[in-house]
Amino acid sequence: MKIDIGISDNDRKAIAEGLSAVLADTFALYIKTHGFHWNVTGPMFNTLHTMFMQQYTELWTALDEIAERIRALGYPAPASFTQFAKLTSVTEETAVPQANDMIRQLVAGHETVARTARGIFPLAEEANDQPTADLLTQRLQIHEKTAWMLRSLLE
């Protein structure tokens, strides 16, 4: 059935593609955060283990919200490691870094997702797509606050 929500097909496609990159970045950051939760060691173990769990839980919830917005726009959400790897800007970590390096990488990851999300705003605003703009605003608030909190641990 044709979608007629007041956003052109071209705009819906462009926004869905942008949101797919946000979804991929979020998934990559989720994996990294969860892995760091499992593997963190050192004097800040308990604090970081708990903090990382809160962060990966929030990211997990966000994945569904982002994917559902892509679907509401009429496009399939990427849902494979291969698709995510092609779309993400978040760097993968295959080793187990020290705790402070984990924190630095997560700051960089949250800032990456924020940049990706911010890049979609012009599309959403031009298309008068308030639900996507609202979703992006919420995601930006969370990623910027999380980056700040993590960055504060390094000072």
PDB file of C-alpha atoms in Angstrom, residues 3 5 12 66-75:
ATOM      1  CA  ILE A   3       2.580   5.593   1.957  1.00  0.00           C
ATOM      2  CA  ILE A   5       2.231  10.786   5.242  1.00  0.00           C
ATOM      3  CA  ARG A  12      11.521   9.409   2.945  1.00  0.00           C
ATOM      4  CA  ILE A  66      15.535   3.931  15.230  1.00  0.00           C
ATOM      5  CA  ALA A  67      14.661   0.800  13.253  1.00  0.00           C
ATOM      6  CA  GLU A  68      10.939   1.359  13.786  1.00  0.00           C
ATOM      7  CA  ARG A  69      11.227   4.917  12.450  1.00  0.00           C
ATOM      8  CA  ILE A  70      12.933   3.589   9.327  1.00  0.00           C
ATOM      9  CA  ARG A  71      10.077   1.108   8.912  1.00  0.00           C
ATOM     10  CA  ALA A  72       7.453   3.839   9.462  1.00  0.00           C
ATOM     11  CA  LEU A  73       9.072   5.726   6.577  1.00  0.00           C
ATOM     12  CA  GLY A  74       8.474   2.654   4.408  1.00  0.00           C
ATOM     13  CA  TYR A  75      11.950   1.169   4.144  1.00  0.00           C
TER      14      TYR A  75
END
